[in-house]
Amino acid sequence: SQQGEEDPQALSIQEGENATMNCSYKTSINNLQWYRQNSGRGLVHLILIRSNEREKHSGRLRVTLDTSKKSSSLLITASRAADTASYFCATPTGKLIFGQGTTLQVKP
Amino acid sequence: IAGITQAPTSQILAAGRRMTLRCTQDMRHNAMYWYRQDLGLGLRLIHYSNTAGTTGKGEVPDGYSVSRANTDDFPLTLASAVPSQTSVYFCASSDLLCLFFGSGTQLSVL
């Protein structure tokens, strides 16, 4: 079974809007990571949040972590067409296990 | 070479044939992984290697084998390909925290 599960499975927004996607996981973690995958390409690491952090920023990305609810959210502000991609959360359980991802479409 | 290189980028294979997907990294990472990605199923771990000379089974290891003779190379072999192994295969290496992915191999088994 997957350790990370993203929600929603698909999201479509207009350029300039914010996009929020969520991730739930099952076991205790040391950190949680978000990756992006452009169509047909390998995943690219976006941001890592440690279990003792509640929020982390990187450019237009904001990640939150709630260890009591075993959930994380990724917020992309002021979205651009180039943000169109699939986004995955991953939690290290000895070996990194990925969820099925959220497919984000940003319309120009 | 910069990062992780996979070869071939795509392959059409007859069922029953043997195939080796190649993966090479130049970052001197100890850990390497093979994933397959299928629509609706996300990324699933096939095999991994924490260091040269050791390998381990992931979620879906059946029908696949790996070897890790040195730090840089981590080939994935399908001994006798079946149509259910049609997928996109990604190799990755790790700096103990984050994964770095190759561009993938699109494999079709007919």
XYZ file of C-alpha atoms in Angstrom:
218
model
C 0.000 0.000 0.000
C 1.101 3.534 -0.679
C 2.495 5.501 2.252
C 1.449 8.864 0.835
C -1.939 9.627 -0.671
C -2.548 12.908 -2.487
C -5.849 14.727 -2.755
C -7.398 15.812 -5.046
C -6.394 13.484 -7.839
C -6.866 16.273 -10.374
C -7.079 20.052 -10.123
C -7.735 22.640 -12.838
C -7.303 26.364 -12.190
C -6.711 29.623 -14.034
C -3.311 31.244 -14.210
C -2.796 33.538 -11.249
C -4.945 31.500 -8.888
C -3.576 29.528 -5.974
C -3.453 25.738 -6.032
C -3.659 23.625 -2.905
C -3.086 19.902 -2.780
C -3.055 17.627 0.210
C -1.223 14.532 1.279
C -2.065 12.026 3.977
C 0.279 9.373 5.262
C 0.004 6.404 7.558
C 3.006 6.013 9.828
C 5.347 8.240 11.817
C 7.845 10.134 9.699
C 11.088 12.043 10.017
C 10.340 14.192 7.015
C 7.953 14.537 4.108
C 8.901 15.535 0.602
C 7.063 16.965 -2.371
C 8.046 16.221 -5.957
C 6.866 17.485 -9.321
C 6.643 15.487 -12.529
C 6.235 17.120 -15.890
C 4.564 14.937 -18.478
C 6.783 12.084 -19.545
C 9.712 13.121 -17.373
C 11.257 11.995 -14.117
C 10.261 13.457 -10.781
C 12.004 16.562 -9.506
C 12.388 17.298 -5.815
C 10.587 20.492 -4.741
C 10.758 20.796 -0.994
C 11.356 18.798 2.172
C 9.713 19.492 5.507
C 10.975 17.851 8.666
C 8.707 16.395 11.317
C 9.563 19.177 13.782
C 8.566 21.881 11.288
C 5.017 23.095 10.764
C 5.487 25.274 7.721
C 8.126 25.862 5.101
C 8.398 28.256 2.186
C 10.328 28.112 -1.045
C 9.548 30.826 -3.575
C 5.874 30.441 -4.519
C 5.607 27.155 -2.646
C 4.317 26.804 0.868
C 4.228 23.449 2.604
C 2.550 22.701 5.901
C 2.812 19.599 8.026
C 0.440 18.403 10.721
C 1.932 15.326 12.318
C -1.066 14.868 14.626
C -3.315 14.446 11.577
C -0.616 12.779 9.505
C -1.190 15.230 6.702
C 0.635 17.816 4.638
C -0.439 20.433 2.150
C 1.341 22.073 -0.758
C 0.222 25.544 -1.775
C 1.381 27.062 -5.054
C 0.632 30.763 -5.119
C 0.083 32.884 -8.221
C 0.130 29.816 -10.432
C 1.585 29.852 -13.933
C 0.946 27.687 -16.956
C 4.416 26.205 -16.390
C 3.202 24.804 -13.055
C 1.083 22.307 -14.977
C 2.397 18.955 -13.800
C 1.719 16.094 -11.418
C 2.693 16.568 -7.789
C 3.616 13.776 -5.440
C 4.280 13.553 -1.748
C 6.678 10.976 -0.432
C 7.620 9.774 2.992
C 10.769 7.841 3.752
C 10.028 4.488 5.319
C 13.427 2.989 4.750
C 12.831 3.501 1.087
C 10.849 6.361 -0.385
C 7.237 5.435 -1.107
C 5.134 7.684 -3.347
C 1.427 8.342 -3.571
C -0.458 8.462 -6.864
C -0.106 12.197 -7.244
C -2.252 15.229 -7.946
C -2.450 16.306 -11.569
C -2.549 20.100 -11.766
C -3.594 21.938 -14.890
C -3.064 25.693 -14.992
C -4.957 27.340 -17.824
C -3.462 30.475 -19.392
C 27.204 12.693 -17.726
C 25.358 14.892 -15.258
C 23.001 13.251 -12.778
C 21.273 10.033 -13.754
C 21.228 8.552 -17.220
C 18.830 5.833 -18.316
C 18.980 3.818 -21.507
C 17.205 3.124 -23.716
C 14.631 5.930 -23.664
C 12.081 3.607 -25.184
C 11.864 -0.013 -26.277
C 9.348 -2.342 -27.846
C 9.928 -5.911 -26.789
C 8.400 -9.249 -27.721
C 7.001 -11.259 -24.826
C 9.438 -13.858 -23.551
C 12.520 -11.843 -24.476
C 15.162 -10.783 -21.991
C 15.788 -7.083 -21.508
C 18.146 -5.010 -19.379
C 17.402 -1.400 -18.593
C 20.523 0.566 -17.830
C 20.976 3.224 -15.178
C 24.135 5.188 -14.426
C 24.709 8.023 -11.974
C 27.721 10.260 -11.494
C 26.830 11.738 -8.112
C 28.442 8.973 -6.053
C 25.180 8.327 -4.246
C 25.101 5.099 -2.288
C 21.375 4.424 -2.630
C 19.660 3.677 -5.930
C 16.121 2.661 -6.829
C 13.997 1.354 -9.665
C 10.352 2.405 -9.933
C 7.670 1.650 -12.456
C 4.904 4.128 -13.156
C 1.510 3.046 -14.408
C -1.615 5.120 -14.927
C -3.779 5.060 -11.828
C -1.164 3.241 -9.774
C 1.441 5.926 -9.320
C 5.074 5.057 -8.723
C 5.812 1.619 -7.342
C 9.187 0.537 -6.070
C 10.605 -2.536 -7.797
C 14.057 -2.978 -6.274
C 16.519 -0.836 -4.405
C 20.154 -0.845 -3.366
C 21.445 0.933 -0.291
C 25.078 0.540 -1.307
C 27.244 -1.229 -3.853
C 27.073 -4.980 -3.404
C 23.630 -5.009 -1.747
C 20.104 -5.064 -3.169
C 16.603 -5.371 -1.774
C 13.076 -6.023 -2.942
C 10.489 -3.286 -3.191
C 6.731 -3.485 -3.579
C 6.626 -5.213 -6.977
C 9.842 -7.216 -7.475
C 8.463 -10.295 -9.248
C 9.789 -10.744 -12.770
C 12.664 -8.324 -12.224
C 16.218 -8.640 -10.995
C 18.932 -6.095 -10.259
C 22.631 -6.027 -9.561
C 24.908 -3.425 -8.031
C 28.476 -4.275 -8.899
C 29.664 -0.698 -8.335
C 28.385 2.631 -7.049
C 27.534 4.126 -10.425
C 25.517 1.419 -12.186
C 22.225 -0.218 -11.272
C 20.804 -2.263 -14.174
C 17.309 -3.742 -14.086
C 16.744 -7.027 -15.908
C 13.525 -8.590 -17.100
C 14.435 -12.232 -17.590
C 11.378 -13.134 -19.662
C 9.209 -10.104 -20.397
C 5.406 -10.263 -20.123
C 2.826 -7.725 -21.353
C 2.015 -6.664 -17.766
C 5.535 -5.268 -17.576
C 4.600 -2.605 -20.110
C 5.276 0.572 -18.168
C 7.505 3.579 -17.735
C 10.543 2.727 -15.655
C 12.400 5.301 -13.602
C 15.764 4.924 -11.966
C 16.687 7.171 -9.051
C 19.553 7.750 -6.664
C 19.499 9.289 -3.225
C 21.690 11.532 -1.120
C 20.042 9.988 1.962
C 17.224 12.534 1.943
C 15.996 13.298 -1.539
C 15.725 11.320 -4.737
C 17.165 12.339 -8.085
C 15.419 10.750 -11.043
C 16.421 9.743 -14.530
C 14.243 10.624 -17.510
C 12.685 7.185 -17.697
C 12.427 4.266 -20.105
C 9.143 3.627 -21.877
C 8.879 -0.148 -22.299
C 6.185 -1.884 -24.300
C 5.949 -5.677 -24.167
C 3.863 -7.152 -26.949
